[in-house]
């Protein structure tokens, strides 16, 4: 092997020259390259945990249209965002080795059942692997409502708002 020739090519092309006489050197080179070239993945499902047991039961379906962010675990920077498909699946591809946080954007009238405290998942991509089953359970909130009527008004009251409709006769 002509080491000087290979180093010269690497220098002229903006690349790096690697030589690994030991397994430890080879591992160090791999770790450096793996942080540059993303080949890992993270994926999971957002599902309707209708009974709130934190397990996706056979009758609990995936939820389409939910946003999941993949953040760098160190500085909380959003690296990528994904929206769930019709089966509630989301994926991130081309992920470099490292530690991440997967965080779900909660939609109105829903609560997160899993994970809780913290409210995010912590996938760790190593050796370009794909970390699957990073699942989020969500449950639709039940809003208490009441309906009251008077001779001139109908009032619908929910836990977060009240709507009143005034009844008019045919002359108004």
Short mmCIF file of N, CA and C in Angstrom, two decimals:
data_model
loop_
_atom_site.label_atom_id
_atom_site.label_comp_id
_atom_site.label_asym_id
_atom_site.label_seq_id
_atom_site.Cartn_x
_atom_site.Cartn_y
_atom_site.Cartn_z
N UNK A 1 0.85 -1.18 0.00
CA UNK A 1 0.00 0.00 0.00
C UNK A 1 0.89 1.24 0.00
N UNK A 2 0.61 2.13 -0.92
CA UNK A 2 1.36 3.38 -1.01
C UNK A 2 0.64 4.43 -0.16
N UNK A 3 1.02 4.54 1.09
CA UNK A 3 0.35 5.41 2.05
C UNK A 3 0.41 6.88 1.63
N UNK A 4 1.56 7.34 1.20
CA UNK A 4 1.69 8.75 0.81
C UNK A 4 0.80 9.09 -0.38
N UNK A 5 0.71 8.19 -1.34
CA UNK A 5 -0.15 8.41 -2.50
C UNK A 5 -1.62 8.50 -2.08
N UNK A 6 -2.07 7.59 -1.22
CA UNK A 6 -3.47 7.61 -0.76
C UNK A 6 -3.76 8.85 0.08
N UNK A 7 -2.83 9.28 0.92
CA UNK A 7 -3.01 10.50 1.69
C UNK A 7 -3.11 11.71 0.77
N UNK A 8 -2.30 11.72 -0.28
CA UNK A 8 -2.32 12.81 -1.25
C UNK A 8 -3.68 12.91 -1.94
N UNK A 9 -4.22 11.77 -2.35
CA UNK A 9 -5.55 11.76 -2.99
C UNK A 9 -6.61 12.29 -2.02
N UNK A 10 -6.56 11.83 -0.79
CA UNK A 10 -7.54 12.28 0.21
C UNK A 10 -7.45 13.78 0.42
N UNK A 11 -6.25 14.31 0.50
CA UNK A 11 -6.06 15.75 0.73
C UNK A 11 -6.58 16.56 -0.45
N UNK A 12 -6.27 16.13 -1.69
CA UNK A 12 -6.69 16.87 -2.88
C UNK A 12 -8.20 16.82 -3.10
N UNK A 13 -8.85 15.78 -2.66
CA UNK A 13 -10.29 15.63 -2.90
C UNK A 13 -11.15 16.06 -1.71
N UNK A 14 -10.50 16.54 -0.65
CA UNK A 14 -11.25 16.97 0.52
C UNK A 14 -11.71 15.83 1.41
N UNK A 15 -11.16 14.65 1.18
CA UNK A 15 -11.53 13.49 1.98
C UNK A 15 -10.56 13.25 3.12
N UNK A 16 -10.68 12.08 3.71
CA UNK A 16 -9.78 11.69 4.79
C UNK A 16 -9.15 10.35 4.44
N UNK A 17 -7.95 10.18 4.91
CA UNK A 17 -7.26 8.91 4.73
C UNK A 17 -7.32 8.16 6.04
N UNK A 18 -7.77 6.91 5.98
CA UNK A 18 -7.87 6.08 7.18
C UNK A 18 -6.96 4.86 7.04
N UNK A 19 -6.30 4.53 8.11
CA UNK A 19 -5.50 3.32 8.18
C UNK A 19 -5.75 2.73 9.55
N UNK A 20 -6.08 1.46 9.60
CA UNK A 20 -6.47 0.83 10.86
C UNK A 20 -5.61 -0.40 11.13
N UNK A 21 -4.49 -0.22 11.83
CA UNK A 21 -3.65 -1.37 12.14
C UNK A 21 -4.24 -2.25 13.24
N UNK A 22 -5.16 -1.72 14.06
CA UNK A 22 -5.72 -2.52 15.16
C UNK A 22 -7.25 -2.44 15.13
N UNK A 23 -7.87 -3.36 15.84
CA UNK A 23 -9.34 -3.36 15.93
C UNK A 23 -9.83 -2.09 16.61
N UNK A 24 -9.12 -1.60 17.62
CA UNK A 24 -9.52 -0.37 18.31
C UNK A 24 -9.47 0.82 17.36
N UNK A 25 -8.44 0.87 16.51
CA UNK A 25 -8.36 1.94 15.52
C UNK A 25 -9.52 1.86 14.53
N UNK A 26 -9.84 0.64 14.10
CA UNK A 26 -10.94 0.45 13.16
C UNK A 26 -12.27 0.88 13.79
N UNK A 27 -12.48 0.55 15.06
CA UNK A 27 -13.70 0.95 15.75
C UNK A 27 -13.79 2.47 15.84
N UNK A 28 -12.68 3.12 16.14
CA UNK A 28 -12.66 4.59 16.23
C UNK A 28 -13.01 5.21 14.87
N UNK A 29 -12.46 4.65 13.81
CA UNK A 29 -12.75 5.14 12.46
C UNK A 29 -14.24 4.95 12.16
N UNK A 30 -14.77 3.78 12.48
CA UNK A 30 -16.19 3.53 12.24
C UNK A 30 -17.06 4.52 13.00
N UNK A 31 -16.74 4.78 14.26
CA UNK A 31 -17.53 5.71 15.07
C UNK A 31 -17.51 7.11 14.45
N UNK A 32 -16.38 7.52 13.95
CA UNK A 32 -16.29 8.84 13.31
C UNK A 32 -17.14 8.89 12.04
N UNK A 33 -17.03 7.86 11.23
CA UNK A 33 -17.81 7.82 9.99
C UNK A 33 -19.31 7.71 10.27
N UNK A 34 -19.69 6.92 11.27
CA UNK A 34 -21.11 6.70 11.54
C UNK A 34 -21.81 7.95 12.02
N UNK A 35 -21.07 8.92 12.56
CA UNK A 35 -21.71 10.18 12.95
C UNK A 35 -21.89 11.10 11.76
N UNK A 36 -21.22 10.80 10.67
CA UNK A 36 -21.34 11.60 9.46
C UNK A 36 -22.38 11.02 8.52
N UNK A 37 -22.39 9.72 8.37
CA UNK A 37 -23.27 9.05 7.42
C UNK A 37 -24.43 8.42 8.17
N UNK A 38 -25.62 8.98 8.01
CA UNK A 38 -26.79 8.45 8.70
C UNK A 38 -27.36 7.24 8.00
N UNK A 39 -27.43 6.14 8.71
CA UNK A 39 -27.99 4.93 8.11
C UNK A 39 -28.95 4.23 9.06
N UNK A 40 -29.20 4.82 10.21
CA UNK A 40 -30.11 4.23 11.18
C UNK A 40 -31.53 4.74 10.98
N UNK A 41 -32.41 4.29 11.86
CA UNK A 41 -33.79 4.71 11.77
C UNK A 41 -34.49 4.63 13.12
N UNK A 42 -35.59 5.34 13.21
CA UNK A 42 -36.45 5.32 14.39
C UNK A 42 -37.88 5.28 13.88
N UNK A 43 -38.72 4.45 14.51
CA UNK A 43 -40.11 4.38 14.07
C UNK A 43 -41.02 3.85 15.15
N UNK A 44 -42.29 4.04 14.95
CA UNK A 44 -43.28 3.56 15.91
C UNK A 44 -44.68 3.88 15.44
N UNK A 45 -45.61 3.83 16.39
CA UNK A 45 -47.03 4.02 16.11
C UNK A 45 -47.63 4.96 17.14
N UNK A 46 -48.55 5.80 16.68
CA UNK A 46 -49.42 6.57 17.58
C UNK A 46 -50.77 5.87 17.52
N UNK A 47 -51.24 5.40 18.68
CA UNK A 47 -52.49 4.64 18.69
C UNK A 47 -53.47 5.21 19.71
N UNK A 48 -54.76 4.94 19.47
CA UNK A 48 -55.83 5.38 20.36
C UNK A 48 -55.91 4.40 21.52
N UNK A 49 -55.36 4.78 22.65
CA UNK A 49 -55.39 3.95 23.87
C UNK A 49 -56.72 4.20 24.58
N UNK A 50 -57.79 3.75 23.95
CA UNK A 50 -59.14 4.11 24.40
C UNK A 50 -59.45 3.68 25.83
N UNK A 51 -58.83 2.59 26.30
CA UNK A 51 -59.08 2.17 27.69
C UNK A 51 -58.01 2.68 28.65
N UNK A 52 -56.99 3.38 28.14
CA UNK A 52 -55.99 4.00 28.98
C UNK A 52 -55.04 3.05 29.69
N UNK A 53 -54.91 1.79 29.19
CA UNK A 53 -54.05 0.82 29.89
C UNK A 53 -52.59 0.84 29.43
N UNK A 54 -52.24 1.77 28.55
CA UNK A 54 -50.86 1.96 28.07
C UNK A 54 -50.33 0.81 27.25
N UNK A 55 -51.24 0.01 26.68
CA UNK A 55 -50.91 -1.11 25.80
C UNK A 55 -51.81 -1.01 24.58
N UNK A 56 -51.24 -1.21 23.38
CA UNK A 56 -52.09 -1.18 22.20
C UNK A 56 -52.80 -2.53 22.07
N UNK A 57 -54.07 -2.53 22.45
CA UNK A 57 -54.89 -3.74 22.35
C UNK A 57 -55.34 -3.93 20.91
N UNK A 58 -55.82 -5.12 20.58
CA UNK A 58 -56.17 -5.46 19.21
C UNK A 58 -57.27 -4.58 18.62
N UNK A 59 -58.10 -4.00 19.46
CA UNK A 59 -59.19 -3.14 18.96
C UNK A 59 -58.79 -1.67 18.89
N UNK A 60 -57.59 -1.33 19.33
CA UNK A 60 -57.15 0.06 19.36
C UNK A 60 -56.33 0.37 18.11
N UNK A 61 -56.84 1.30 17.31
CA UNK A 61 -56.28 1.58 16.00
C UNK A 61 -55.24 2.69 16.04
N UNK A 62 -54.38 2.69 15.01
CA UNK A 62 -53.42 3.77 14.85
C UNK A 62 -54.12 5.05 14.46
N UNK A 63 -53.49 6.17 14.77
CA UNK A 63 -54.06 7.49 14.53
C UNK A 63 -53.29 8.21 13.43
N UNK A 64 -53.99 8.56 12.37
CA UNK A 64 -53.38 9.26 11.23
C UNK A 64 -53.27 10.76 11.51
N UNK A 65 -52.25 11.37 10.93
CA UNK A 65 -52.12 12.82 10.94
C UNK A 65 -51.52 13.43 12.20
N UNK A 66 -50.81 12.64 12.99
CA UNK A 66 -50.17 13.16 14.20
C UNK A 66 -48.71 13.48 13.93
N UNK A 67 -48.22 14.59 14.47
CA UNK A 67 -46.84 15.03 14.24
C UNK A 67 -45.92 14.51 15.35
N UNK A 68 -44.80 13.88 14.93
CA UNK A 68 -43.77 13.41 15.85
C UNK A 68 -42.47 14.11 15.47
N UNK A 69 -41.80 14.68 16.46
CA UNK A 69 -40.50 15.33 16.25
C UNK A 69 -39.40 14.45 16.81
N UNK A 70 -38.27 14.40 16.10
CA UNK A 70 -37.08 13.71 16.58
C UNK A 70 -36.07 14.78 16.97
N UNK A 71 -35.76 14.83 18.27
CA UNK A 71 -34.86 15.85 18.80
C UNK A 71 -33.53 15.24 19.18
N UNK A 72 -32.49 16.05 19.07
CA UNK A 72 -31.18 15.67 19.58
C UNK A 72 -31.28 15.67 21.10
N UNK A 73 -30.91 14.58 21.74
CA UNK A 73 -31.06 14.46 23.20
C UNK A 73 -30.17 15.42 23.96
N UNK A 74 -29.10 15.88 23.32
CA UNK A 74 -28.16 16.76 24.01
C UNK A 74 -28.63 18.20 24.07
N UNK A 75 -29.00 18.76 22.91
CA UNK A 75 -29.33 20.18 22.88
C UNK A 75 -30.78 20.48 22.53
N UNK A 76 -31.61 19.45 22.48
CA UNK A 76 -33.05 19.61 22.25
C UNK A 76 -33.39 20.24 20.89
N UNK A 77 -32.50 20.14 19.93
CA UNK A 77 -32.75 20.65 18.60
C UNK A 77 -33.59 19.63 17.82
N UNK A 78 -34.62 20.10 17.11
CA UNK A 78 -35.43 19.21 16.29
C UNK A 78 -34.62 18.83 15.05
N UNK A 79 -34.33 17.54 14.90
CA UNK A 79 -33.57 17.06 13.74
C UNK A 79 -34.48 16.75 12.57
N UNK A 80 -35.70 16.27 12.85
CA UNK A 80 -36.63 15.89 11.80
C UNK A 80 -38.03 15.82 12.38
N UNK A 81 -39.02 15.92 11.50
CA UNK A 81 -40.42 15.77 11.89
C UNK A 81 -41.07 14.78 10.94
N UNK A 82 -42.05 14.05 11.45
CA UNK A 82 -42.78 13.07 10.66
C UNK A 82 -44.25 13.15 11.03
N UNK A 83 -45.11 12.82 10.08
CA UNK A 83 -46.55 12.77 10.34
C UNK A 83 -47.00 11.33 10.15
N UNK A 84 -47.83 10.85 11.07
CA UNK A 84 -48.27 9.45 11.00
C UNK A 84 -49.13 9.20 9.77
N UNK A 85 -48.98 7.98 9.22
CA UNK A 85 -49.76 7.57 8.05
C UNK A 85 -51.15 7.08 8.48
N UNK A 86 -51.89 6.48 7.56
CA UNK A 86 -53.26 6.04 7.85
C UNK A 86 -53.34 4.97 8.92
N UNK A 87 -52.25 4.25 9.18
CA UNK A 87 -52.23 3.22 10.22
C UNK A 87 -51.60 3.74 11.52
N UNK A 88 -51.24 5.03 11.55
CA UNK A 88 -50.65 5.62 12.74
C UNK A 88 -49.14 5.45 12.84
N UNK A 89 -48.50 4.95 11.77
CA UNK A 89 -47.06 4.70 11.79
C UNK A 89 -46.28 5.97 11.42
N UNK A 90 -45.14 6.14 12.06
CA UNK A 90 -44.21 7.20 11.69
C UNK A 90 -42.81 6.59 11.58
N UNK A 91 -41.96 7.17 10.75
CA UNK A 91 -40.59 6.69 10.61
C UNK A 91 -39.65 7.87 10.36
N UNK A 92 -38.43 7.69 10.83
CA UNK A 92 -37.32 8.58 10.52
C UNK A 92 -36.22 7.70 9.95
N UNK A 93 -35.76 8.00 8.75
CA UNK A 93 -34.70 7.23 8.11
C UNK A 93 -33.46 8.10 7.95
N UNK A 94 -32.31 7.45 7.74
CA UNK A 94 -31.07 8.18 7.53
C UNK A 94 -30.58 8.86 8.80
N UNK A 95 -30.80 8.22 9.94
CA UNK A 95 -30.44 8.79 11.23
C UNK A 95 -29.03 8.34 11.62
N UNK A 96 -28.22 9.27 12.05
CA UNK A 96 -26.86 8.95 12.51
C UNK A 96 -26.92 8.31 13.89
N UNK A 97 -25.88 7.57 14.22
CA UNK A 97 -25.77 7.01 15.57
C UNK A 97 -25.84 8.13 16.59
N UNK A 98 -26.55 7.87 17.68
CA UNK A 98 -26.65 8.87 18.74
C UNK A 98 -27.91 8.67 19.56
N UNK A 99 -28.05 9.51 20.57
CA UNK A 99 -29.21 9.48 21.45
C UNK A 99 -30.19 10.57 21.04
N UNK A 100 -31.47 10.21 21.04
CA UNK A 100 -32.51 11.11 20.56
C UNK A 100 -33.68 11.13 21.53
N UNK A 101 -34.58 12.09 21.28
CA UNK A 101 -35.88 12.12 21.94
C UNK A 101 -36.94 12.19 20.86
N UNK A 102 -37.93 11.32 20.95
CA UNK A 102 -39.08 11.36 20.05
C UNK A 102 -40.22 11.97 20.86
N UNK A 103 -40.79 13.06 20.34
CA UNK A 103 -41.81 13.80 21.08
C UNK A 103 -43.03 14.00 20.20
N UNK A 104 -44.19 13.70 20.76
CA UNK A 104 -45.47 13.80 20.04
C UNK A 104 -46.11 15.15 20.30
N UNK A 105 -46.65 15.77 19.26
CA UNK A 105 -47.46 16.98 19.42
C UNK A 105 -48.89 16.55 19.71
N UNK A 106 -49.37 16.87 20.89
CA UNK A 106 -50.70 16.45 21.33
C UNK A 106 -51.77 17.32 20.65
N UNK A 107 -52.78 16.68 20.09
CA UNK A 107 -53.86 17.40 19.43
C UNK A 107 -54.94 17.78 20.45
N UNK A 108 -55.72 18.82 20.14
CA UNK A 108 -56.79 19.23 21.06
C UNK A 108 -57.75 18.08 21.36
N UNK A 109 -58.21 18.02 22.59
CA UNK A 109 -59.18 17.05 23.08
C UNK A 109 -58.57 15.66 23.27
N UNK A 110 -57.25 15.55 23.27
CA UNK A 110 -56.55 14.28 23.48
C UNK A 110 -55.54 14.43 24.60
N UNK A 111 -55.24 13.32 25.28
CA UNK A 111 -54.18 13.30 26.29
C UNK A 111 -53.23 12.15 25.98
N UNK A 112 -52.01 12.28 26.44
CA UNK A 112 -50.99 11.25 26.25
C UNK A 112 -51.09 10.24 27.39
N UNK A 113 -51.22 8.95 27.05
CA UNK A 113 -51.27 7.92 28.09
C UNK A 113 -49.91 7.27 28.30
N UNK A 114 -49.12 7.21 27.23
CA UNK A 114 -47.77 6.65 27.32
C UNK A 114 -46.91 7.26 26.22
N UNK A 115 -45.74 7.72 26.46
CA UNK A 115 -45.03 7.74 27.73
C UNK A 115 -45.50 8.92 28.59
N UNK A 116 -45.25 8.82 29.87
CA UNK A 116 -45.53 9.94 30.77
C UNK A 116 -44.34 10.09 31.71
N UNK A 117 -44.04 11.30 32.03
CA UNK A 117 -42.99 11.64 32.99
C UNK A 117 -41.68 10.89 32.76
N UNK A 118 -40.93 11.14 31.75
CA UNK A 118 -41.08 12.26 30.83
C UNK A 118 -42.10 11.94 29.73
N UNK A 119 -42.49 12.98 29.01
CA UNK A 119 -43.51 12.83 27.97
C UNK A 119 -42.90 12.62 26.58
N UNK A 120 -41.75 11.97 26.54
CA UNK A 120 -41.09 11.66 25.27
C UNK A 120 -40.42 10.30 25.39
N UNK A 121 -40.04 9.75 24.24
CA UNK A 121 -39.32 8.47 24.18
C UNK A 121 -37.84 8.77 23.95
N UNK A 122 -36.97 7.84 24.30
CA UNK A 122 -35.52 8.06 24.21
C UNK A 122 -34.83 6.97 23.39
N UNK A 123 -35.04 6.96 22.06
CA UNK A 123 -34.34 5.95 21.25
C UNK A 123 -32.85 6.25 21.15
N UNK A 124 -32.07 5.19 21.08
CA UNK A 124 -30.62 5.31 20.93
C UNK A 124 -30.20 4.48 19.72
N UNK A 125 -29.74 5.15 18.68
CA UNK A 125 -29.31 4.49 17.45
C UNK A 125 -27.83 4.17 17.57
N UNK A 126 -27.47 2.89 17.40
CA UNK A 126 -26.08 2.47 17.44
C UNK A 126 -25.80 1.55 16.25
N UNK A 127 -24.62 1.68 15.69
CA UNK A 127 -24.19 0.85 14.56
C UNK A 127 -25.19 0.86 13.41
N UNK A 128 -25.86 1.99 13.23
CA UNK A 128 -26.79 2.13 12.11
C UNK A 128 -28.05 1.31 12.23
N UNK A 129 -28.43 0.90 13.44
CA UNK A 129 -29.62 0.07 13.59
C UNK A 129 -30.90 0.90 13.49
N UNK A 130 -32.02 0.20 13.35
CA UNK A 130 -33.33 0.83 13.37
C UNK A 130 -33.98 0.52 14.70
N UNK A 131 -34.39 1.57 15.41
CA UNK A 131 -35.05 1.42 16.70
C UNK A 131 -36.55 1.49 16.43
N UNK A 132 -37.23 0.34 16.57
CA UNK A 132 -38.67 0.26 16.29
C UNK A 132 -39.46 0.28 17.59
N UNK A 133 -40.77 0.24 17.46
CA UNK A 133 -41.69 0.18 18.60
C UNK A 133 -41.55 1.36 19.55
N UNK A 134 -41.30 2.52 18.99
CA UNK A 134 -41.29 3.75 19.78
C UNK A 134 -42.71 4.32 19.72
N UNK A 135 -43.60 3.74 20.54
CA UNK A 135 -45.03 3.98 20.41
C UNK A 135 -45.56 5.01 21.40
N UNK A 136 -46.56 5.75 20.94
CA UNK A 136 -47.27 6.72 21.76
C UNK A 136 -48.73 6.30 21.88
N UNK A 137 -49.25 6.29 23.10
CA UNK A 137 -50.67 6.05 23.32
C UNK A 137 -51.36 7.36 23.62
N UNK A 138 -52.49 7.59 22.97
CA UNK A 138 -53.28 8.80 23.21
C UNK A 138 -54.72 8.40 23.49
N UNK A 139 -55.38 9.21 24.28
CA UNK A 139 -56.77 8.92 24.64
C UNK A 139 -57.58 10.19 24.47
N UNK A 140 -58.75 10.04 23.84
CA UNK A 140 -59.60 11.20 23.62
C UNK A 140 -60.25 11.60 24.94
N UNK A 141 -60.18 12.89 25.23
CA UNK A 141 -60.78 13.41 26.46
C UNK A 141 -62.29 13.43 26.32
N UNK A 142 -62.95 13.13 27.40
CA UNK A 142 -64.41 13.21 27.43
C UNK A 142 -64.76 14.53 28.10
N UNK A 143 -65.46 15.37 27.37
CA UNK A 143 -65.87 16.65 27.91
C UNK A 143 -67.28 16.52 28.48
N UNK A 144 -67.45 17.00 29.70
CA UNK A 144 -68.78 17.00 30.30
C UNK A 144 -69.59 18.10 29.65
N UNK A 145 -70.81 17.77 29.27
CA UNK A 145 -71.68 18.76 28.68
C UNK A 145 -73.04 18.71 29.34
N UNK A 146 -73.71 19.83 29.28
CA UNK A 146 -75.09 19.88 29.76
C UNK A 146 -75.88 20.74 28.80
N UNK A 147 -77.15 20.47 28.72
CA UNK A 147 -78.04 21.21 27.84
C UNK A 147 -79.19 21.72 28.69
N UNK A 148 -79.42 23.02 28.59
CA UNK A 148 -80.56 23.59 29.32
C UNK A 148 -81.39 24.43 28.37
N UNK A 149 -82.67 24.44 28.62
CA UNK A 149 -83.59 25.17 27.75
C UNK A 149 -84.46 26.10 28.60
N UNK A 150 -84.76 27.24 28.04
CA UNK A 150 -85.75 28.15 28.62
C UNK A 150 -86.70 28.50 27.48
N UNK A 151 -87.76 29.24 27.77
CA UNK A 151 -88.68 29.56 26.67
C UNK A 151 -88.03 30.31 25.51
N UNK A 152 -86.91 31.03 25.79
CA UNK A 152 -86.31 31.82 24.70
C UNK A 152 -84.90 31.39 24.32
N UNK A 153 -84.23 30.55 25.13
CA UNK A 153 -82.84 30.22 24.86
C UNK A 153 -82.59 28.72 25.01
N UNK A 154 -81.57 28.26 24.28
CA UNK A 154 -81.01 26.92 24.47
C UNK A 154 -79.53 27.13 24.78
N UNK A 155 -79.04 26.55 25.88
CA UNK A 155 -77.65 26.72 26.28
C UNK A 155 -76.97 25.35 26.34
N UNK A 156 -75.87 25.23 25.65
CA UNK A 156 -75.04 24.03 25.69
C UNK A 156 -73.76 24.41 26.42
N UNK A 157 -73.48 23.74 27.53
CA UNK A 157 -72.30 24.05 28.32
C UNK A 157 -71.37 22.85 28.32
N UNK A 158 -70.10 23.10 28.00
CA UNK A 158 -69.05 22.09 28.05
C UNK A 158 -68.06 22.51 29.12
N UNK A 159 -67.09 21.65 29.44
CA UNK A 159 -66.11 22.00 30.46
C UNK A 159 -65.23 23.16 30.04
N UNK A 160 -65.16 23.45 28.74
CA UNK A 160 -64.29 24.54 28.32
C UNK A 160 -64.99 25.69 27.61
N UNK A 161 -66.30 25.58 27.35
CA UNK A 161 -66.98 26.70 26.71
C UNK A 161 -68.49 26.57 26.86
N UNK A 162 -69.18 27.69 26.66
CA UNK A 162 -70.63 27.72 26.70
C UNK A 162 -71.14 28.38 25.44
N UNK A 163 -72.16 27.79 24.82
CA UNK A 163 -72.79 28.34 23.63
C UNK A 163 -74.26 28.53 23.94
N UNK A 164 -74.76 29.72 23.69
CA UNK A 164 -76.17 30.01 23.91
C UNK A 164 -76.79 30.44 22.59
N UNK A 165 -77.91 29.84 22.26
CA UNK A 165 -78.66 30.20 21.06
C UNK A 165 -79.99 30.80 21.51
N UNK A 166 -80.33 31.94 20.97
CA UNK A 166 -81.60 32.59 21.29
C UNK A 166 -82.63 32.15 20.26
N UNK A 167 -83.77 31.72 20.75
CA UNK A 167 -84.84 31.28 19.87
C UNK A 167 -85.68 32.48 19.46
N UNK A 168 -85.94 32.58 18.19
CA UNK A 168 -86.76 33.68 17.66
C UNK A 168 -88.02 33.11 17.07
N UNK A 169 -89.06 33.88 17.15
CA UNK A 169 -90.29 33.42 16.49
C UNK A 169 -90.23 33.85 15.03
N UNK A 170 -91.25 33.53 14.26
CA UNK A 170 -91.22 33.78 12.81
C UNK A 170 -91.24 35.26 12.46
N UNK A 171 -91.58 36.13 13.41
CA UNK A 171 -91.60 37.56 13.09
C UNK A 171 -90.23 38.22 13.27
N UNK A 172 -89.30 37.56 13.97
CA UNK A 172 -87.96 38.13 14.19
C UNK A 172 -87.00 37.55 13.20
#
